[in-house]
Short mmCIF file of C-alpha atoms and ligand atoms in Angstrom, two decimals:
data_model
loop_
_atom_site.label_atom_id
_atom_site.label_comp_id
_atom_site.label_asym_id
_atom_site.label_seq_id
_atom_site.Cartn_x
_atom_site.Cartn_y
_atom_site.Cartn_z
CA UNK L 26 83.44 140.50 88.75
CA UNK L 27 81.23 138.54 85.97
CA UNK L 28 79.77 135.52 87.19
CA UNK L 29 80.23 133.55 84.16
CA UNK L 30 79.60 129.80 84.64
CA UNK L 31 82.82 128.09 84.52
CA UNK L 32 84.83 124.73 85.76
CA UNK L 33 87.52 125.10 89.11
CA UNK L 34 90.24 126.57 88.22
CA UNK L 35 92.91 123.47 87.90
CA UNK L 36 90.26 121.32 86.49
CA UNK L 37 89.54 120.52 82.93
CA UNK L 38 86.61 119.47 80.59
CA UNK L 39 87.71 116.88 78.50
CA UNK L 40 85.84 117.76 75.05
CA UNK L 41 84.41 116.05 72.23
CA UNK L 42 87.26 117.00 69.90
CA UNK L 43 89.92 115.11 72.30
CA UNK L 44 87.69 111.97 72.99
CA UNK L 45 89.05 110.22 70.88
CA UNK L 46 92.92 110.28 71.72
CA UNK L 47 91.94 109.46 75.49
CA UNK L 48 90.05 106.53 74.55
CA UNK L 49 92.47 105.14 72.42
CA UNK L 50 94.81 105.83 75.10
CA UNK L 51 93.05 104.78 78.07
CA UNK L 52 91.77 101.28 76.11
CA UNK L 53 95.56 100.56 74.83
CA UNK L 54 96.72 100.95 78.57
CA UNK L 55 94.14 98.90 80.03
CA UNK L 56 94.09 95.86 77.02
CA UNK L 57 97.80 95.94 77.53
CA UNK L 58 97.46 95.02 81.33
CA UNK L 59 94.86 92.98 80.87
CA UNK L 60 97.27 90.83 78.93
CA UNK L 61 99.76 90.87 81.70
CA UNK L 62 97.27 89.09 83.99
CA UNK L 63 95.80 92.89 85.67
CA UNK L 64 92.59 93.26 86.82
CA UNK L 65 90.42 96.22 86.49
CA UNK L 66 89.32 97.22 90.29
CA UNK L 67 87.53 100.67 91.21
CA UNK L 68 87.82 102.43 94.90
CA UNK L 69 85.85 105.28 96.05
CA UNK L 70 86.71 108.94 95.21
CA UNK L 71 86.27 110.04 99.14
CA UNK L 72 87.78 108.15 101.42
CA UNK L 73 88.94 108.83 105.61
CA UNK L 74 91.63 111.07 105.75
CA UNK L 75 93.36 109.50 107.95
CA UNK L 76 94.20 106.44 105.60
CA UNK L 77 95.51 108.93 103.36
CA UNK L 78 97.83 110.28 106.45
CA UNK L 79 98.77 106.65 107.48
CA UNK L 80 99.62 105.48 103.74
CA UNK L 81 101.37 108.46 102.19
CA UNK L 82 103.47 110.16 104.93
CA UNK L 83 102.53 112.76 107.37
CA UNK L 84 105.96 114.92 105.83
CA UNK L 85 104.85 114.83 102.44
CA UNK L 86 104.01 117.50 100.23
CA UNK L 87 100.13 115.77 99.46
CA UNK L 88 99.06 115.56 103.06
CA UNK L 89 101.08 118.88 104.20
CA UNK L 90 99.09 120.79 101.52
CA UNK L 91 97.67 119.06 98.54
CA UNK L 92 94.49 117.07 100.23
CA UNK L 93 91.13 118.38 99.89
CA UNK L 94 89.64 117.85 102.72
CA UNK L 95 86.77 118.37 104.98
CA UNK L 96 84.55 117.34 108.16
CA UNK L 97 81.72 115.45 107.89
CA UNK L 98 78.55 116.40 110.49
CA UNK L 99 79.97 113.71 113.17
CA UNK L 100 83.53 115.00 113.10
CA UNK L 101 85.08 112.81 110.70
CA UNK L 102 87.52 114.08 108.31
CA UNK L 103 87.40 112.66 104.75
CA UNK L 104 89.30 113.41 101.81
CA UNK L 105 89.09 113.24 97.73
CA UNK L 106 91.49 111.07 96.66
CA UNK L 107 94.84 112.17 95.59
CA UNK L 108 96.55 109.25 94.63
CA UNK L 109 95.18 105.22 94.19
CA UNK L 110 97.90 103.45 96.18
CA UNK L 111 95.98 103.95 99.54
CA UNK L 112 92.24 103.17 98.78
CA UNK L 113 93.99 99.65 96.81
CA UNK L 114 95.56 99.23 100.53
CA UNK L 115 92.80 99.81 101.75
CA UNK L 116 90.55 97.30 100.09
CA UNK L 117 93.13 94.42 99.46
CA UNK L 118 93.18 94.65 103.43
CA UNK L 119 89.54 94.96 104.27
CA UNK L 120 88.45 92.42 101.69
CA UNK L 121 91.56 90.24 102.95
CA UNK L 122 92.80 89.59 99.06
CA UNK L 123 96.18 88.75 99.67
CA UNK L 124 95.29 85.88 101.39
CA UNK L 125 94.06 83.94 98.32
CA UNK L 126 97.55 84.50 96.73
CA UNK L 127 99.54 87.63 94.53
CA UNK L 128 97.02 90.44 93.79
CA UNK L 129 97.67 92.17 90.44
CA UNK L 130 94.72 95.20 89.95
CA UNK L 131 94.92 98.23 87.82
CA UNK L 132 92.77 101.44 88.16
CA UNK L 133 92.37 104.08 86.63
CA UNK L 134 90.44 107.63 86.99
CA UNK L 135 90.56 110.95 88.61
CA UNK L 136 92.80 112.32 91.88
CA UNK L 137 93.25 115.55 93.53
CA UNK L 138 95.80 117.90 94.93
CA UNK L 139 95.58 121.52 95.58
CA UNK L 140 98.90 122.28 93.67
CA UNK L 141 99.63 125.64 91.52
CA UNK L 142 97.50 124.65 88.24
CA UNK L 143 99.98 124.94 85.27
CA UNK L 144 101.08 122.65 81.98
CA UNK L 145 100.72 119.01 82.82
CA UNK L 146 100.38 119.92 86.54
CA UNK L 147 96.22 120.28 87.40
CA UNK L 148 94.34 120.01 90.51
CA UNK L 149 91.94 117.21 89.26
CA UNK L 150 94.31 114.81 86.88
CA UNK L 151 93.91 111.34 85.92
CA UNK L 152 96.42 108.45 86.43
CA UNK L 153 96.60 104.57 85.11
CA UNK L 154 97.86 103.25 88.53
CA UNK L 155 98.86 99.30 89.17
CA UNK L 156 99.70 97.04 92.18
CA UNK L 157 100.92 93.70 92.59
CA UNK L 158 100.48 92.87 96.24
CA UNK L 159 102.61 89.54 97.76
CA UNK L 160 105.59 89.43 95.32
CA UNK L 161 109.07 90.12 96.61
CA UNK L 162 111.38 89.18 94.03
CA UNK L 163 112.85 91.49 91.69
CA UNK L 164 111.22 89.54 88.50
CA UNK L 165 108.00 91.61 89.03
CA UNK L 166 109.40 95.17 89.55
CA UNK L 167 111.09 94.11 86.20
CA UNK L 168 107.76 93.25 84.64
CA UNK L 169 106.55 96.44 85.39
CA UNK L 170 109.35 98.33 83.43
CA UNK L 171 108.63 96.19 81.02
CA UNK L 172 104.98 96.93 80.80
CA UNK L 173 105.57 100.44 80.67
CA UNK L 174 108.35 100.48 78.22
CA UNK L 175 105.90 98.05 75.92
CA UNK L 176 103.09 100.80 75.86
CA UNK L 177 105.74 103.70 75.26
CA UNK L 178 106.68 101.35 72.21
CA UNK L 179 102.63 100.79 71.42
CA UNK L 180 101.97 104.57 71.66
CA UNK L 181 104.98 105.62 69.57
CA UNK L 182 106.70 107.67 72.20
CA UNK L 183 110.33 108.80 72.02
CA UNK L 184 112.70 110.33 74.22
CA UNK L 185 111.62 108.81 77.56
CA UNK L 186 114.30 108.01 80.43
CA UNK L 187 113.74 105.23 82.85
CA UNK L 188 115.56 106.32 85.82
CA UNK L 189 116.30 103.58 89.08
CA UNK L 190 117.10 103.47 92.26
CA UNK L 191 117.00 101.72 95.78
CA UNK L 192 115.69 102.58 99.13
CA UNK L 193 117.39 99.73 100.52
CA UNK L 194 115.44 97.72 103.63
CA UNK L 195 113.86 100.54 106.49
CA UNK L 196 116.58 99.60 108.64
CA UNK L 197 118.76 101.14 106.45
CA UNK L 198 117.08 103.99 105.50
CA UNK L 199 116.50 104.73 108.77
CA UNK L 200 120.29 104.16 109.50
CA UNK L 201 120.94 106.54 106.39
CA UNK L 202 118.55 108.96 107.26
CA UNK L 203 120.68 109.51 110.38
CA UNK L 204 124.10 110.22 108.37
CA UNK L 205 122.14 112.56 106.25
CA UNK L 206 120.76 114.26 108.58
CA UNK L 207 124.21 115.03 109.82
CA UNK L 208 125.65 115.82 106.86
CA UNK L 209 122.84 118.63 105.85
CA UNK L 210 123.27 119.97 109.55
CA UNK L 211 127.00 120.69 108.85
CA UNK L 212 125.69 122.97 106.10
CA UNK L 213 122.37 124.54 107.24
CA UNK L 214 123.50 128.02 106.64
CA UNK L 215 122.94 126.42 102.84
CA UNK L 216 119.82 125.06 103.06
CA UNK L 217 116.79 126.40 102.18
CA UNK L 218 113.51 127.35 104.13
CA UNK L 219 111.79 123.99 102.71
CA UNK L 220 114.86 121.71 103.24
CA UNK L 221 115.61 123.30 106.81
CA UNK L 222 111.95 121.96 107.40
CA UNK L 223 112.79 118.86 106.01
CA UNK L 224 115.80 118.20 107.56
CA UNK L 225 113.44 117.59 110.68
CA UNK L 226 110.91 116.13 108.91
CA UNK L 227 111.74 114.05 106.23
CA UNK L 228 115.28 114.31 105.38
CA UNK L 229 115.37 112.54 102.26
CA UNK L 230 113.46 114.60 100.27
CA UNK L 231 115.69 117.53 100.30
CA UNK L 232 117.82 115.16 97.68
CA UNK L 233 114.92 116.14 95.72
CA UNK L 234 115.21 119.73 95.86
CA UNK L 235 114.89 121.32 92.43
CA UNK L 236 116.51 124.64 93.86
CA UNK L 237 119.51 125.48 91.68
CA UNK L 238 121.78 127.06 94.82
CA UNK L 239 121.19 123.50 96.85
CA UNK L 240 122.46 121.45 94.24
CA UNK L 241 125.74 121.61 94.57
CA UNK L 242 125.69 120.47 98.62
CA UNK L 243 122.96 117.65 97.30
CA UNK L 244 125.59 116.32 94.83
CA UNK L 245 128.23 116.05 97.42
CA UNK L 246 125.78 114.41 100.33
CA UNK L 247 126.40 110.88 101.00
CA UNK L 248 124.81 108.30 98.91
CA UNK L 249 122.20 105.60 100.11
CA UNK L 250 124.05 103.55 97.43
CA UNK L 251 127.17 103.54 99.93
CA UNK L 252 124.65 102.54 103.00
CA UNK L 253 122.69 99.40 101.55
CA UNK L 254 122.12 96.48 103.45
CA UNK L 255 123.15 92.99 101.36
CA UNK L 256 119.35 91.75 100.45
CA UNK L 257 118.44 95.10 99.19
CA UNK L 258 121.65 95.24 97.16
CA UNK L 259 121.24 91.93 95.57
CA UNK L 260 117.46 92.42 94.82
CA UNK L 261 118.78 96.03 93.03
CA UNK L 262 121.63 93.80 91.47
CA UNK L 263 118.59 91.64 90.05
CA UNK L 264 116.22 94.05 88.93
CA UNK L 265 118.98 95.66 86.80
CA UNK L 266 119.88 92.33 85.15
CA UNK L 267 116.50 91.90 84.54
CA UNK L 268 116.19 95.47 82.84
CA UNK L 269 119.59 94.29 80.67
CA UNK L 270 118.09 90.84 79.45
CA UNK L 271 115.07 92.76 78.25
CA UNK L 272 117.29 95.70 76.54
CA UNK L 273 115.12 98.51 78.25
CA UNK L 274 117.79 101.01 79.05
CA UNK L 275 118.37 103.15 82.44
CA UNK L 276 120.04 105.29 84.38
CA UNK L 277 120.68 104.94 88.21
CA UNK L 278 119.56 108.07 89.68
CA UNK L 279 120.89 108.10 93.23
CA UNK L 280 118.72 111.19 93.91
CA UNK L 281 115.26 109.72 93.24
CA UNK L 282 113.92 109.16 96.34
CA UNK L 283 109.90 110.03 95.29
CA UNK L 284 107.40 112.23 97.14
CA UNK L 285 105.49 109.51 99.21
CA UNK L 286 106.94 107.93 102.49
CA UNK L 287 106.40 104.19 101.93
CA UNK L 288 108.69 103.66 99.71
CA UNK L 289 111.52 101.39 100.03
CA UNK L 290 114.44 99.15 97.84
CA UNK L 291 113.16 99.75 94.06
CA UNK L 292 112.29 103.10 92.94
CA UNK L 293 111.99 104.55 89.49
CA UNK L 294 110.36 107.35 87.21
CA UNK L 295 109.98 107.32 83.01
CA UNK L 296 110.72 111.08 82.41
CA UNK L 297 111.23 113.39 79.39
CA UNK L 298 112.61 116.67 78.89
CA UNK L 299 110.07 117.55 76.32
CA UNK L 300 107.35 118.70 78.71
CA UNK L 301 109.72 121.21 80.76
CA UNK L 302 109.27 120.88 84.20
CA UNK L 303 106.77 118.62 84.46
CA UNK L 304 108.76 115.54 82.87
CA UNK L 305 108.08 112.93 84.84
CA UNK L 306 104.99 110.55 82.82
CA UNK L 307 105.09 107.56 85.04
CA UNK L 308 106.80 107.18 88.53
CA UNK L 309 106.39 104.22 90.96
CA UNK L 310 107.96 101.41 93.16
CA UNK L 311 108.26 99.05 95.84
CA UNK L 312 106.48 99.34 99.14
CA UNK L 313 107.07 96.13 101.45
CA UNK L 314 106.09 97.78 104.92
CA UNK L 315 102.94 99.63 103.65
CA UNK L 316 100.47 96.79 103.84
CA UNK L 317 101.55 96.09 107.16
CA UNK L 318 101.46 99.67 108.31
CA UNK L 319 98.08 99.84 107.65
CA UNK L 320 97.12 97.01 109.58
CA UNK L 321 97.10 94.21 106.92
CA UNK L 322 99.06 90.94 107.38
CA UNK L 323 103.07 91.94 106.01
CA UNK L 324 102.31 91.73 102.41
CA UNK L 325 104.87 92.88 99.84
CA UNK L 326 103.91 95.03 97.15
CA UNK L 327 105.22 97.21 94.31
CA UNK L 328 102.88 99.39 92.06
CA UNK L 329 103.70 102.23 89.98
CA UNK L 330 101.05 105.68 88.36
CA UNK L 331 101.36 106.89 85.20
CA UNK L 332 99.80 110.65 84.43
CA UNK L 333 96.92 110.61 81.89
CA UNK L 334 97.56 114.16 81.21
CA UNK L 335 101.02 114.41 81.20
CA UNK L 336 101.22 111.14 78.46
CA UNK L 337 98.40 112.78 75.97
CA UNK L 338 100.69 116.11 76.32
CA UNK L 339 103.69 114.17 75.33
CA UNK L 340 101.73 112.37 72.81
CA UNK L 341 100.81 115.73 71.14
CA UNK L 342 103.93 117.26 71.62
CA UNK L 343 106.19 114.52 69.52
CA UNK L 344 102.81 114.87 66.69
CA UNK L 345 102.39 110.88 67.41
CA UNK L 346 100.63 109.62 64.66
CA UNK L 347 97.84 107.53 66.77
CA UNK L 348 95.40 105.44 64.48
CA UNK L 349 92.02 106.81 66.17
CA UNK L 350 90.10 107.28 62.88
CA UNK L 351 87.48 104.84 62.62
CA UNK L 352 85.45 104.29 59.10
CA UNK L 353 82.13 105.91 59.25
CA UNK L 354 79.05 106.29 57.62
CA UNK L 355 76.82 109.18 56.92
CA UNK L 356 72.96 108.20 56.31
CA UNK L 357 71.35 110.98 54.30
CA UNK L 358 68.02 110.61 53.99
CA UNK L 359 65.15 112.10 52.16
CA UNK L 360 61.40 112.68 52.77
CA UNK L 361 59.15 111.71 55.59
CA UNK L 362 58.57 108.81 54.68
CA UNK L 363 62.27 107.18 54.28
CA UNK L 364 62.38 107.99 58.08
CA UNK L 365 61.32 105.63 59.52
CA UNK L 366 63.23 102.73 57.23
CA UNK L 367 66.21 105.14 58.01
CA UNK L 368 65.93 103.57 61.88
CA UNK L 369 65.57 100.08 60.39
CA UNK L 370 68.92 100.30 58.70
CA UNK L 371 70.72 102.22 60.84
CA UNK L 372 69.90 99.26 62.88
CA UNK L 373 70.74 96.22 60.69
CA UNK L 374 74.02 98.68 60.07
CA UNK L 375 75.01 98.86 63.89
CA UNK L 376 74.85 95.26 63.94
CA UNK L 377 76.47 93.93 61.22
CA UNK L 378 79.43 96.48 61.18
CA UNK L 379 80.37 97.07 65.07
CA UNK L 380 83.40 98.97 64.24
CA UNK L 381 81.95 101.78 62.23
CA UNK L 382 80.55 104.41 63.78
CA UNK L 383 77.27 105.40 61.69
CA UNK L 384 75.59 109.04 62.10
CA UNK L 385 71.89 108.51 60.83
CA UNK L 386 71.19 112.52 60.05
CA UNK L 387 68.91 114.29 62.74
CA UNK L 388 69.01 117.53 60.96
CA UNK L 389 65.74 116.36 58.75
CA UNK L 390 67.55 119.37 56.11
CA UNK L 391 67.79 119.47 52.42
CA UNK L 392 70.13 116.75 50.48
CA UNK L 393 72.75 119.54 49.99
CA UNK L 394 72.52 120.35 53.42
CA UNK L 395 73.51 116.53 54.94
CA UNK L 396 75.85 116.11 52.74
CA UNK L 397 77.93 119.45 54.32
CA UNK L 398 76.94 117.85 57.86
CA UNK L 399 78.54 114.29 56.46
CA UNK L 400 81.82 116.33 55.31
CA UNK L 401 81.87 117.86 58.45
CA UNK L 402 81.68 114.62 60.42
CA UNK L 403 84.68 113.41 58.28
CA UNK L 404 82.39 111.02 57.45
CA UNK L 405 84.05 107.97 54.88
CA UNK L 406 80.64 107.01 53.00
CA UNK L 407 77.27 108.57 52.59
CA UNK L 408 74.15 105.95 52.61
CA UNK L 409 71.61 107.64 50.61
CA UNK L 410 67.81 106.81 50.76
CA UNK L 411 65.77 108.85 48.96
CA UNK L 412 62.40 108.49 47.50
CA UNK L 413 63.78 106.27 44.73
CA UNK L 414 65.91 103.94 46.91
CA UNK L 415 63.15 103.77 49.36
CA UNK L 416 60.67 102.75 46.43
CA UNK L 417 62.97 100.13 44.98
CA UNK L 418 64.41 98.47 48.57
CA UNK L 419 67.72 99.67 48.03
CA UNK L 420 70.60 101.78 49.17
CA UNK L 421 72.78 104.10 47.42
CA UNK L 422 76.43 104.76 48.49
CA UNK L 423 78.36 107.72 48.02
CA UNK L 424 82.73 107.32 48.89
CA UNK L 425 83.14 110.96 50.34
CA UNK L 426 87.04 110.79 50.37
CA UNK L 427 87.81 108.98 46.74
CA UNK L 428 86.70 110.07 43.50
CA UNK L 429 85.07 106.69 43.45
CA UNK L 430 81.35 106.14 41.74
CA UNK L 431 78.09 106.49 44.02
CA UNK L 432 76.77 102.48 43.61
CA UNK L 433 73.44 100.89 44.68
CA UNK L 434 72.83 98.50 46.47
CA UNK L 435 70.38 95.82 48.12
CA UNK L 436 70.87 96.42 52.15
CA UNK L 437 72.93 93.12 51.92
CA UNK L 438 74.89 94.23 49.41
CA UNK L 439 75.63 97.12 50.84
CA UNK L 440 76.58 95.74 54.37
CA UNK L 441 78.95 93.43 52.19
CA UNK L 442 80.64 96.16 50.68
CA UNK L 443 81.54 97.61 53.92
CA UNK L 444 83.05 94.74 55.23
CA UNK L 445 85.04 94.44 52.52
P1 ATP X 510 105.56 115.70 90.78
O1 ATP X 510 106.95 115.56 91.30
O2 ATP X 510 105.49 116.07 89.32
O3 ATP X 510 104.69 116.55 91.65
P2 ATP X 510 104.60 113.37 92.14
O4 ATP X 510 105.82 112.71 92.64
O5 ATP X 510 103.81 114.21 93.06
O6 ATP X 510 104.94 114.22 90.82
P3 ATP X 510 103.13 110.89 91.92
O7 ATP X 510 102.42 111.08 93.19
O8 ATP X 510 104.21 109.90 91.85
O9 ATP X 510 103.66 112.32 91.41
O10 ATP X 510 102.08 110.60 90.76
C1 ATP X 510 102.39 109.78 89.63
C2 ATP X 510 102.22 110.54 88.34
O11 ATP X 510 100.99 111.24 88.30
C3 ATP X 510 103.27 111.63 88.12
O12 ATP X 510 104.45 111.11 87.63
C4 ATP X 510 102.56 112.51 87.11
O13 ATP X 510 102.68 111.96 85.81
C5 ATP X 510 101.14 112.45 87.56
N1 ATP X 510 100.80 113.62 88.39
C6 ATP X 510 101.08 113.82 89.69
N2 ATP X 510 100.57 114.99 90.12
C7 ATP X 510 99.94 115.54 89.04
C8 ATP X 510 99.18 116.74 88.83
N3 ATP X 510 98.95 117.60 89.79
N4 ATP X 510 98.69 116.98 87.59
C9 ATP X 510 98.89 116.11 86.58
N5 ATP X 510 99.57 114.96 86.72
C10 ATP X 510 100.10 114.67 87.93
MG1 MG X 511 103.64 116.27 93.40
#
């Protein structure tokens, strides 16, 4: 066995040569909720395991076998992250937000789950994630879809689904879970090992079985639609008309039920077949009893996640033209002496032009030589200073990608040309 130095298997650098596409990515996301009245919060990485337990389900695939976790030198049990709903609980409780009126925070960064590493499915991964804690009407969830489907539209992404559906209230869940329950148990010889453990422990997710032989039986099991109580119908009735007046199209999924426990009435995922079987980009919903649960004063709240990894893939994968490229100048410069007013302009240049991005040359190598380094940096203009320049208090510029004529300039003038 070598013992090469390498990263966890599951977990990914994120290079120089993709830097760009996340943080045009990441900033669109984040200016876009910003404008929506979001807030940017941060919670710890590590937090007790047990409010990962309490928030996400005991019967759920993260806490049955996704958590990395471990015991600290007095016993306790803390675990990284794998999703951002919790720690927001967490801290909109401890920090009693809710109080002073409706909460609405984004985050964003890293989560993990020990899952089989494979395309758009990683062990460390990052998600957007947003909650809007003490809002119960239907206007909100709406707002969200709306949100999403405006940064789909501000990316350039096609072919995304928005698929809905209720939980209804817990009462009837819990009412449903009950005629499910009987339902699979008339046909157990056709269930398979995970949804015969399911059908003790959390009978609803066996509507999400992707197993081919099971979906037959799924198709024919009662529907939750059939079961709803009145409020929870009405508030699904509303959300839909909402999604209608806004023209963002759906389909009611009756199967969508989600991975974590606390959901209940709205639920809904953006998916795409063009990643295979890791389609779903964005998945979310409503989680009334969760705040509560967790030992908070009853607070509604609906949030949603949307996977970093999964969005750049889909990004690449439909060739999305994305307008990263930002002008740039390359400052060749000649003999020891120019070296030092090099550093003056490079300064005067990074404050009068914030938005180019200006690579004062490092390399001290010939002429010939900085100008291969500027093509190389895809760089839009050189800034010459050489020995005459430097004598004369001026600047020559070079267009690298127009057959344009190398002018020169006063510093002033120069800065002028670049703004124009
Ligand atoms: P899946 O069914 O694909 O396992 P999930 O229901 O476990 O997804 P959520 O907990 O709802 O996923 O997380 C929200 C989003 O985060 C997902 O829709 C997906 O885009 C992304 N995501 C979840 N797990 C991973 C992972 N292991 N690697 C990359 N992205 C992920
Ligand atoms: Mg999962």
């Amino acid at each position: 066995m070598s013992n090469k130095i390498q990263a966890i298997r599951g977990m990914n650098d994120l290079l120089p040569k993709d830097s760009d596409l996340w943080g045009f990515v990441e900033r669109n996301i984040a200016d876009l909720f910003i404008s929506y009245g979001y807030k940017n919060i941060r919670t710890p990485l590590v937090e007790k395991t047990d409010t990962f337990c309490r928030a996400i389900g005991q019967a759920t695939d993260i806490v049955e076998k996704e958590m990395y976790s471990w015991k600290e030198s007095n016993g306790e049990s803390l675990s990284l992250r794998p999703e951002g709903t919790a720690g927001c609980v967490r801290m909109m409780i401890e920090h009693n937000l809710p109080r002073e009126g409706i909460q609405k925070v984004f985050y964003q960064g890293a989560m993990f789950r020990h899952e089989r590493p494979q395309k758009g499915r990683y062990r460390q991964f990052h998600q957007v994630g947003l909650e809007v804690f003490g809002a119960e009407d239907a206007k909100v969830d709406a707002e969200l879809m709306m949100m999403t489907h405006n940064l789909w539209q501000q990316l350039g992404l096609k072919n995304l689904t928005l698929e809905i559906n209720t939980l209804g209230s817990n009462e009837a869940r819990a009412a449903y879970r009950d005629i499910l329950v009987s339902y699979f148990s008339e046909h157990k010889n056709q269930l398979d090992e995970d949804s015969l453990r399911r059908l003790e422990t959390n009978p609803l997710r066996i509507l999400d079985s992707k197993n081919p032989d099971m979906q037959v039986l799924i198709n024919s099991a009662p529907k939750l639609m059939n079961h709803l109580d009145d409020d929870s119908a009405k508030h699904f009735d509303q959300f839909k008309a909402y999604l209608q007046c806004l023209d963002i199209e759906f389909v009611v999924n009756t199967r969508l039920v989600r991975g974590l426990d606390y959901y209940n009435r709205t639920v809904f995922e953006w998916t795409t077949t063009d990643l295979g079987a890791q389609g779903t980009i964005c998945a979310g919903g409503r989680y009334d009893g969760l705040v509560e649960k967790m030992g908070g004063n009853p607070t509604k709240a609906v949030g949603l996640a949307i996977g970093l990894e999964r969005l750049i893939l889909l990004l690449e994968e439909q060739n999305t033209e994305i307008a990263t490229h930002k002008q740039s100048i390359y400052m060749v410069t000649l003999g020891d002496e120019a070296q030092l007013k090099s550093m003056q302009i490079a300064a005067e240049l990074h404050n009068a032009l914030p938005n180019f991005v200006i690579y004062n040359d490092i390399s001290m190598a010939s002429f010939k030589s900085q100008f291969k380094k500027a093509d190389k940096a895809k760089a839009d203009f050189a800034l010459i200073l050489g020995e005459e320049e430097l004598n004369n208090n001026q600047v020559s510029i070079k267009p690298l990608k127009s057959q344009d004529q190398q002018q020169t300039f006063s510093l002033d003038e120069a800065i002028k040309f670049f703004k124009d």
